[in-house]
Amino acid sequence: MAMDINGLNSSQANSSKARNGQKVVSSPVSQPDESNNPAKPSGETVRISAEGQTLNRISKDIDSETPVNQSRVEALRAAIADGSYKVDAQATAAKMLESDSLF
């Protein structure tokens, strides 16, 4: 995953490069002139990797979907309320171990 950020905190990056013996090239970052065009870009660029873009798209998809089965939730609430819901300890333990192996 790569992220390319130019012109942000360049003095710190330049001093780090200089300590490591790398060539430091200073390029001025233009400041936006608010009187002419407030939306004019300042010369700084940010490039988001393909993985980052995919994660952003997936995040938006998840936020827009409703993954809750409301009828199932209501059935479980009713079963808990009337005392007919019984917890299967073996199944619960198996699922906990299964999910633990993902980490």
CSV table of N, CA, C and O in Angstrom, one decimal:
chain,number,residue,atom,x,y,z
A,1,MET,N,0.9,-1.2,0.0
A,1,MET,CA,0.0,0.0,0.0
A,1,MET,C,0.9,1.2,0.0
A,1,MET,O,1.8,1.4,0.9
A,2,ALA,N,0.7,2.1,-1.0
A,2,ALA,CA,1.6,3.3,-1.1
A,2,ALA,C,0.8,4.6,-1.0
A,2,ALA,O,-0.3,4.7,-1.5
A,3,MET,N,1.4,5.5,-0.3
A,3,MET,CA,0.7,6.9,-0.2
A,3,MET,C,1.8,7.9,-0.5
A,3,MET,O,2.9,7.9,0.1
A,4,ASP,N,1.6,8.7,-1.5
A,4,ASP,CA,2.6,9.7,-1.9
A,4,ASP,C,2.1,11.1,-1.5
A,4,ASP,O,1.1,11.5,-2.0
A,5,ILE,N,2.8,11.7,-0.6
A,5,ILE,CA,2.3,13.1,-0.1
A,5,ILE,C,3.5,14.0,-0.4
A,5,ILE,O,4.6,13.9,0.2
A,6,ASN,N,3.3,15.0,-1.2
A,6,ASN,CA,4.3,15.9,-1.6
A,6,ASN,C,4.1,17.3,-1.0
A,6,ASN,O,2.9,17.7,-1.0
A,7,GLY,N,5.1,17.9,-0.4
A,7,GLY,CA,5.0,19.2,0.1
A,7,GLY,C,4.5,19.4,1.5
A,7,GLY,O,4.3,20.5,2.0
A,8,LEU,N,4.1,18.3,2.1
A,8,LEU,CA,3.6,18.3,3.5
A,8,LEU,C,4.8,18.1,4.5
A,8,LEU,O,5.5,17.1,4.4
A,9,ASN,N,5.0,19.1,5.3
A,9,ASN,CA,6.1,19.0,6.3
A,9,ASN,C,7.4,18.7,5.7
A,9,ASN,O,8.1,17.8,6.1
A,10,SER,N,7.7,19.4,4.6
A,10,SER,CA,8.9,19.1,3.8
A,10,SER,C,10.2,19.4,4.5
A,10,SER,O,11.2,18.8,4.3
A,11,SER,N,10.2,20.3,5.5
A,11,SER,CA,11.4,20.7,6.2
A,11,SER,C,11.9,19.5,7.1
A,11,SER,O,13.0,19.2,7.2
A,12,GLN,N,10.9,18.8,7.7
A,12,GLN,CA,11.3,17.6,8.5
A,12,GLN,C,11.8,16.5,7.6
A,12,GLN,O,12.8,15.9,8.0
A,13,ALA,N,11.2,16.3,6.5
A,13,ALA,CA,11.6,15.2,5.6
A,13,ALA,C,13.0,15.5,5.0
A,13,ALA,O,13.8,14.7,4.9
A,14,ASN,N,13.2,16.8,4.7
A,14,ASN,CA,14.5,17.2,4.1
A,14,ASN,C,15.6,17.0,5.2
A,14,ASN,O,16.7,16.6,4.8
A,15,SER,N,15.4,17.4,6.4
A,15,SER,CA,16.4,17.2,7.4
A,15,SER,C,16.7,15.8,7.7
A,15,SER,O,17.9,15.4,7.9
A,16,SER,N,15.7,14.9,7.6
A,16,SER,CA,15.9,13.5,7.7
A,16,SER,C,16.7,12.9,6.6
A,16,SER,O,17.6,12.1,6.8
A,17,LYS,N,16.5,13.4,5.4
A,17,LYS,CA,17.2,12.9,4.2
A,17,LYS,C,18.7,13.4,4.3
A,17,LYS,O,19.6,12.7,4.0
A,18,ALA,N,18.9,14.6,4.7
A,18,ALA,CA,20.2,15.2,4.8
A,18,ALA,C,21.1,14.4,5.9
A,18,ALA,O,22.2,14.1,5.6
A,19,ARG,N,20.5,14.0,7.0
A,19,ARG,CA,21.2,13.1,7.9
A,19,ARG,C,21.6,11.8,7.4
A,19,ARG,O,22.6,11.2,7.7
A,20,ASN,N,20.7,11.3,6.5
A,20,ASN,CA,21.0,10.0,5.9
A,20,ASN,C,21.9,10.1,4.6
A,20,ASN,O,22.1,9.1,4.0
A,21,GLY,N,22.4,11.2,4.3
A,21,GLY,CA,23.3,11.4,3.2
A,21,GLY,C,22.6,11.5,1.8
A,21,GLY,O,23.2,11.4,0.8
A,22,GLN,N,21.2,11.6,1.8
A,22,GLN,CA,20.5,11.6,0.6
A,22,GLN,C,20.5,13.1,0.1
A,22,GLN,O,20.6,14.0,0.9
A,23,LYS,N,20.4,13.3,-1.2
A,23,LYS,CA,20.3,14.6,-1.8
A,23,LYS,C,19.0,15.2,-1.5
A,23,LYS,O,17.9,14.6,-1.7
A,24,VAL,N,19.0,16.5,-1.1
A,24,VAL,CA,17.8,17.2,-0.7
A,24,VAL,C,17.6,18.3,-1.8
A,24,VAL,O,18.4,19.1,-2.0
A,25,VAL,N,16.4,18.2,-2.4
A,25,VAL,CA,16.0,19.2,-3.4
A,25,VAL,C,14.8,19.9,-2.9
A,25,VAL,O,13.8,19.3,-2.5
A,26,SER,N,15.0,21.2,-2.8
A,26,SER,CA,13.9,22.0,-2.2
A,26,SER,C,13.1,22.6,-3.3
A,26,SER,O,13.6,23.2,-4.2
A,27,SER,N,11.8,22.3,-3.3
A,27,SER,CA,10.9,22.9,-4.3
A,27,SER,C,9.8,23.7,-3.5
A,27,SER,O,9.2,23.2,-2.6
A,28,PRO,N,9.6,25.0,-3.9
A,28,PRO,CA,8.7,25.8,-3.2
A,28,PRO,C,7.2,25.3,-3.4
A,28,PRO,O,6.9,24.9,-4.5
A,29,VAL,N,6.5,25.4,-2.4
A,29,VAL,CA,5.1,25.0,-2.4
A,29,VAL,C,4.3,26.3,-2.5
A,29,VAL,O,4.4,27.2,-1.7
A,30,SER,N,3.5,26.4,-3.6
A,30,SER,CA,2.8,27.7,-3.8
A,30,SER,C,1.6,27.7,-2.8
A,30,SER,O,1.0,26.7,-2.5
A,31,GLN,N,1.4,28.9,-2.2
A,31,GLN,CA,0.3,29.1,-1.3
A,31,GLN,C,-0.9,29.6,-2.1
A,31,GLN,O,-0.7,30.5,-3.0
A,32,PRO,N,-2.1,29.2,-1.8
A,32,PRO,CA,-3.2,29.7,-2.5
A,32,PRO,C,-3.5,31.2,-2.3
A,32,PRO,O,-3.3,31.6,-1.2
A,33,ASP,N,-3.8,31.9,-3.3
A,33,ASP,CA,-4.1,33.3,-3.2
A,33,ASP,C,-5.6,33.4,-3.0
A,33,ASP,O,-6.3,33.3,-4.0
A,34,GLU,N,-6.0,33.7,-1.8
A,34,GLU,CA,-7.4,33.7,-1.5
A,34,GLU,C,-8.2,34.9,-2.2
A,34,GLU,O,-9.4,34.8,-2.5
A,35,SER,N,-7.5,35.9,-2.6
A,35,SER,CA,-8.2,37.0,-3.3
A,35,SER,C,-8.5,36.7,-4.7
A,35,SER,O,-9.5,37.1,-5.3
A,36,ASN,N,-7.6,35.9,-5.4
A,36,ASN,CA,-7.9,35.5,-6.8
A,36,ASN,C,-8.8,34.3,-7.0
A,36,ASN,O,-9.8,34.4,-7.6
A,37,ASN,N,-8.4,33.2,-6.4
A,37,ASN,CA,-9.2,32.0,-6.5
A,37,ASN,C,-9.0,31.1,-5.3
A,37,ASN,O,-8.0,30.4,-5.2
A,38,PRO,N,-10.0,31.1,-4.4
A,38,PRO,CA,-9.8,30.3,-3.2
A,38,PRO,C,-9.8,28.8,-3.4
A,38,PRO,O,-9.3,28.0,-2.6
A,39,ALA,N,-10.3,28.3,-4.6
A,39,ALA,CA,-10.3,26.9,-4.9
A,39,ALA,C,-9.0,26.4,-5.6
A,39,ALA,O,-8.9,25.3,-6.0
A,40,LYS,N,-8.1,27.3,-5.9
A,40,LYS,CA,-6.9,27.0,-6.7
A,40,LYS,C,-6.0,26.0,-5.8
A,40,LYS,O,-5.8,26.3,-4.7
A,41,PRO,N,-5.6,24.9,-6.4
A,41,PRO,CA,-4.8,24.0,-5.7
A,41,PRO,C,-3.4,24.6,-5.3
A,41,PRO,O,-2.9,25.5,-6.0
A,42,SER,N,-2.9,24.2,-4.2
A,42,SER,CA,-1.7,24.8,-3.7
A,42,SER,C,-0.4,24.1,-4.2
A,42,SER,O,0.7,24.4,-3.7
A,43,GLY,N,-0.5,23.1,-5.1
A,43,GLY,CA,0.6,22.4,-5.6
A,43,GLY,C,0.9,21.1,-4.8
A,43,GLY,O,1.8,20.4,-5.2
A,44,GLU,N,0.2,20.8,-3.8
A,44,GLU,CA,0.4,19.6,-3.0
A,44,GLU,C,-0.5,18.5,-3.6
A,44,GLU,O,-1.6,18.8,-4.0
A,45,THR,N,0.0,17.3,-3.6
A,45,THR,CA,-0.7,16.2,-4.1
A,45,THR,C,-0.7,15.1,-3.1
A,45,THR,O,0.2,14.8,-2.4
A,46,VAL,N,-1.8,14.3,-3.1
A,46,VAL,CA,-2.0,13.1,-2.3
A,46,VAL,C,-2.4,12.0,-3.2
A,46,VAL,O,-3.4,12.2,-4.0
A,47,ARG,N,-1.7,10.9,-3.2
A,47,ARG,CA,-2.1,9.8,-4.1
A,47,ARG,C,-2.5,8.6,-3.2
A,47,ARG,O,-1.6,8.2,-2.4
A,48,ILE,N,-3.7,8.1,-3.3
A,48,ILE,CA,-4.2,7.0,-2.5
A,48,ILE,C,-4.0,5.7,-3.3
A,48,ILE,O,-4.3,5.7,-4.5
A,49,SER,N,-3.4,4.7,-2.6
A,49,SER,CA,-3.2,3.5,-3.3
A,49,SER,C,-4.5,2.8,-3.7
A,49,SER,O,-5.6,3.1,-3.2
A,50,ALA,N,-4.4,1.8,-4.6
A,50,ALA,CA,-5.5,1.0,-5.0
A,50,ALA,C,-6.2,0.3,-3.8
A,50,ALA,O,-7.4,0.3,-3.7
A,51,GLU,N,-5.4,-0.2,-2.9
A,51,GLU,CA,-5.9,-0.8,-1.7
A,51,GLU,C,-6.7,0.1,-0.9
A,51,GLU,O,-7.8,-0.2,-0.3
A,52,GLY,N,-6.2,1.4,-0.7
A,52,GLY,CA,-6.9,2.4,0.1
A,52,GLY,C,-8.2,2.8,-0.6
A,52,GLY,O,-9.2,3.0,0.1
A,53,GLN,N,-8.2,2.9,-1.9
A,53,GLN,CA,-9.4,3.2,-2.6
A,53,GLN,C,-10.4,2.1,-2.4
A,53,GLN,O,-11.6,2.4,-2.3
A,54,THR,N,-10.0,0.9,-2.5
A,54,THR,CA,-10.9,-0.3,-2.3
A,54,THR,C,-11.5,-0.3,-0.9
A,54,THR,O,-12.7,-0.5,-0.8
A,55,LEU,N,-10.6,-0.1,0.1
A,55,LEU,CA,-11.1,0.0,1.5
A,55,LEU,C,-12.2,1.1,1.6
A,55,LEU,O,-13.2,0.9,2.3
A,56,ASN,N,-11.9,2.2,1.0
A,56,ASN,CA,-12.9,3.4,1.1
A,56,ASN,C,-14.2,3.0,0.5
A,56,ASN,O,-15.3,3.3,1.0
A,57,ARG,N,-14.2,2.3,-0.7
A,57,ARG,CA,-15.4,1.9,-1.4
A,57,ARG,C,-16.1,0.9,-0.6
A,57,ARG,O,-17.4,1.0,-0.4
A,58,ILE,N,-15.4,-0.1,0.0
A,58,ILE,CA,-16.1,-1.1,0.8
A,58,ILE,C,-16.7,-0.5,2.1
A,58,ILE,O,-17.8,-0.8,2.5
A,59,SER,N,-16.0,0.5,2.7
A,59,SER,CA,-16.5,1.1,3.9
A,59,SER,C,-17.8,1.9,3.5
A,59,SER,O,-18.8,1.8,4.3
A,60,LYS,N,-17.9,2.5,2.4
A,60,LYS,CA,-19.1,3.2,2.0
A,60,LYS,C,-20.2,2.2,1.7
A,60,LYS,O,-21.4,2.5,2.1
A,61,ASP,N,-19.9,1.1,1.1
A,61,ASP,CA,-20.9,0.1,0.8
A,61,ASP,C,-21.5,-0.5,2.1
A,61,ASP,O,-22.7,-0.7,2.2
A,62,ILE,N,-20.6,-0.7,3.1
A,62,ILE,CA,-21.0,-1.3,4.4
A,62,ILE,C,-22.0,-0.3,5.1
A,62,ILE,O,-23.0,-0.7,5.7
A,63,ASP,N,-21.6,1.0,5.0
A,63,ASP,CA,-22.4,2.0,5.7
A,63,ASP,C,-23.8,2.1,5.1
A,63,ASP,O,-24.7,2.5,5.7
A,64,SER,N,-23.9,1.9,3.7
A,64,SER,CA,-25.2,2.1,3.1
A,64,SER,C,-26.1,0.8,3.2
A,64,SER,O,-27.3,1.0,3.0
A,65,GLU,N,-25.5,-0.3,3.5
A,65,GLU,CA,-26.4,-1.5,3.7
A,65,GLU,C,-26.9,-1.7,5.1
A,65,GLU,O,-26.3,-1.2,6.0
A,66,THR,N,-28.0,-2.4,5.2
A,66,THR,CA,-28.5,-2.7,6.5
A,66,THR,C,-28.4,-4.2,6.7
A,66,THR,O,-29.2,-5.0,6.2
A,67,PRO,N,-27.3,-4.7,7.4
A,67,PRO,CA,-27.0,-6.1,7.5
A,67,PRO,C,-27.8,-6.8,8.6
A,67,PRO,O,-27.5,-7.9,9.0
A,68,VAL,N,-28.9,-6.2,9.1
A,68,VAL,CA,-29.6,-6.7,10.3
A,68,VAL,C,-30.9,-7.4,9.7
A,68,VAL,O,-31.7,-6.8,9.0
A,69,ASN,N,-31.1,-8.6,10.1
A,69,ASN,CA,-32.3,-9.4,9.8
A,69,ASN,C,-33.3,-9.1,10.9
A,69,ASN,O,-33.3,-9.7,11.9
A,70,GLN,N,-34.1,-8.1,10.7
A,70,GLN,CA,-35.0,-7.6,11.7
A,70,GLN,C,-36.0,-8.6,12.2
A,70,GLN,O,-36.3,-8.7,13.4
A,71,SER,N,-36.5,-9.5,11.3
A,71,SER,CA,-37.4,-10.5,11.7
A,71,SER,C,-36.7,-11.5,12.7
A,71,SER,O,-37.3,-12.0,13.6
A,72,ARG,N,-35.5,-11.8,12.4
A,72,ARG,CA,-34.7,-12.7,13.3
A,72,ARG,C,-34.5,-12.1,14.7
A,72,ARG,O,-34.6,-12.8,15.7
A,73,VAL,N,-34.2,-10.8,14.7
A,73,VAL,CA,-34.0,-10.1,15.9
A,73,VAL,C,-35.3,-10.1,16.7
A,73,VAL,O,-35.2,-10.4,18.0
A,74,GLU,N,-36.4,-9.9,16.1
A,74,GLU,CA,-37.7,-9.9,16.8
A,74,GLU,C,-38.0,-11.2,17.4
A,74,GLU,O,-38.5,-11.4,18.5
A,75,ALA,N,-37.7,-12.3,16.6
A,75,ALA,CA,-38.0,-13.7,17.1
A,75,ALA,C,-37.1,-14.0,18.3
A,75,ALA,O,-37.6,-14.6,19.2
A,76,LEU,N,-35.8,-13.6,18.2
A,76,LEU,CA,-34.9,-13.8,19.4
A,76,LEU,C,-35.4,-13.0,20.6
A,76,LEU,O,-35.4,-13.5,21.7
A,77,ARG,N,-35.8,-11.8,20.4
A,77,ARG,CA,-36.3,-11.0,21.5
A,77,ARG,C,-37.5,-11.7,22.2
A,77,ARG,O,-37.6,-11.7,23.4
A,78,ALA,N,-38.4,-12.2,21.4
A,78,ALA,CA,-39.6,-12.8,21.9
A,78,ALA,C,-39.3,-14.1,22.6
A,78,ALA,O,-39.8,-14.4,23.7
A,79,ALA,N,-38.3,-14.9,22.1
A,79,ALA,CA,-37.9,-16.1,22.7
A,79,ALA,C,-37.2,-15.8,24.1
A,79,ALA,O,-37.4,-16.5,25.1
A,80,ILE,N,-36.4,-14.8,24.1
A,80,ILE,CA,-35.7,-14.4,25.4
A,80,ILE,C,-36.8,-13.9,26.4
A,80,ILE,O,-36.8,-14.3,27.6
A,81,ALA,N,-37.7,-13.1,25.9
A,81,ALA,CA,-38.8,-12.6,26.8
A,81,ALA,C,-39.6,-13.7,27.4
A,81,ALA,O,-40.0,-13.6,28.6
A,82,ASP,N,-40.0,-14.7,26.6
A,82,ASP,CA,-40.9,-15.7,27.2
A,82,ASP,C,-40.1,-16.9,27.8
A,82,ASP,O,-40.7,-17.9,28.3
A,83,GLY,N,-38.8,-16.8,27.8
A,83,GLY,CA,-38.0,-17.8,28.5
A,83,GLY,C,-37.7,-19.1,27.6
A,83,GLY,O,-37.1,-20.1,28.2
A,84,SER,N,-38.1,-19.1,26.4
A,84,SER,CA,-37.9,-20.3,25.6
A,84,SER,C,-36.5,-20.4,24.9
A,84,SER,O,-36.2,-21.4,24.3
A,85,TYR,N,-35.8,-19.3,24.9
A,85,TYR,CA,-34.5,-19.3,24.3
A,85,TYR,C,-33.4,-19.9,25.2
A,85,TYR,O,-33.3,-19.6,26.3
A,86,LYS,N,-32.8,-21.0,24.7
A,86,LYS,CA,-31.8,-21.7,25.4
A,86,LYS,C,-30.4,-21.5,24.7
A,86,LYS,O,-30.4,-21.7,23.4
A,87,VAL,N,-29.4,-21.3,25.4
A,87,VAL,CA,-28.1,-21.1,24.9
A,87,VAL,C,-27.4,-22.4,24.8
A,87,VAL,O,-27.4,-23.2,25.7
A,88,ASP,N,-26.9,-22.8,23.6
A,88,ASP,CA,-26.1,-24.0,23.4
A,88,ASP,C,-24.6,-23.7,23.7
A,88,ASP,O,-23.9,-23.0,22.9
A,89,ALA,N,-24.2,-24.0,24.9
A,89,ALA,CA,-22.8,-23.7,25.3
A,89,ALA,C,-21.7,-24.3,24.4
A,89,ALA,O,-20.7,-23.6,24.1
A,90,GLN,N,-22.0,-25.5,23.9
A,90,GLN,CA,-21.0,-26.1,23.0
A,90,GLN,C,-20.9,-25.3,21.7
A,90,GLN,O,-19.8,-25.1,21.2
A,91,ALA,N,-22.0,-25.0,21.1
A,91,ALA,CA,-22.0,-24.2,19.9
A,91,ALA,C,-21.3,-22.8,20.1
A,91,ALA,O,-20.6,-22.4,19.2
A,92,THR,N,-21.6,-22.2,21.2
A,92,THR,CA,-21.1,-20.9,21.5
A,92,THR,C,-19.5,-21.0,21.6
A,92,THR,O,-18.8,-20.2,21.1
A,93,ALA,N,-19.1,-22.0,22.4
A,93,ALA,CA,-17.6,-22.2,22.5
A,93,ALA,C,-16.9,-22.5,21.2
A,93,ALA,O,-15.9,-21.9,20.9
A,94,ALA,N,-17.6,-23.3,20.4
A,94,ALA,CA,-17.0,-23.6,19.1
A,94,ALA,C,-16.9,-22.4,18.2
A,94,ALA,O,-15.8,-22.1,17.5
A,95,LYS,N,-17.9,-21.5,18.2
A,95,LYS,CA,-17.8,-20.3,17.4
A,95,LYS,C,-16.8,-19.3,17.9
A,95,LYS,O,-16.1,-18.6,17.2
A,96,MET,N,-16.6,-19.3,19.3
A,96,MET,CA,-15.6,-18.4,19.9
A,96,MET,C,-14.2,-18.8,19.4
A,96,MET,O,-13.4,-18.0,19.1
A,97,LEU,N,-14.0,-20.1,19.5
A,97,LEU,CA,-12.7,-20.7,19.1
A,97,LEU,C,-12.5,-20.4,17.6
A,97,LEU,O,-11.3,-20.1,17.1
A,98,GLU,N,-13.5,-20.6,16.8
A,98,GLU,CA,-13.4,-20.4,15.3
A,98,GLU,C,-13.0,-18.9,15.0
A,98,GLU,O,-12.2,-18.6,14.2
A,99,SER,N,-13.7,-18.0,15.7
A,99,SER,CA,-13.4,-16.6,15.5
A,99,SER,C,-12.0,-16.2,16.0
A,99,SER,O,-11.4,-15.3,15.5
A,100,ASP,N,-11.6,-16.9,17.1
A,100,ASP,CA,-10.3,-16.6,17.6
A,100,ASP,C,-9.2,-16.9,16.7
A,100,ASP,O,-8.1,-16.3,16.6
A,101,SER,N,-9.4,-17.9,15.9
A,101,SER,CA,-8.3,-18.4,14.9
A,101,SER,C,-8.2,-17.4,13.8
A,101,SER,O,-7.2,-17.4,13.1
A,102,LEU,N,-9.1,-16.4,13.6
A,102,LEU,CA,-9.0,-15.4,12.6
A,102,LEU,C,-7.9,-14.4,12.9
A,102,LEU,O,-7.4,-13.7,12.1
A,103,PHE,N,-7.6,-14.2,14.2
A,103,PHE,CA,-6.6,-13.2,14.7
A,103,PHE,C,-5.4,-13.9,14.9
A,103,PHE,O,-4.5,-14.0,15.2
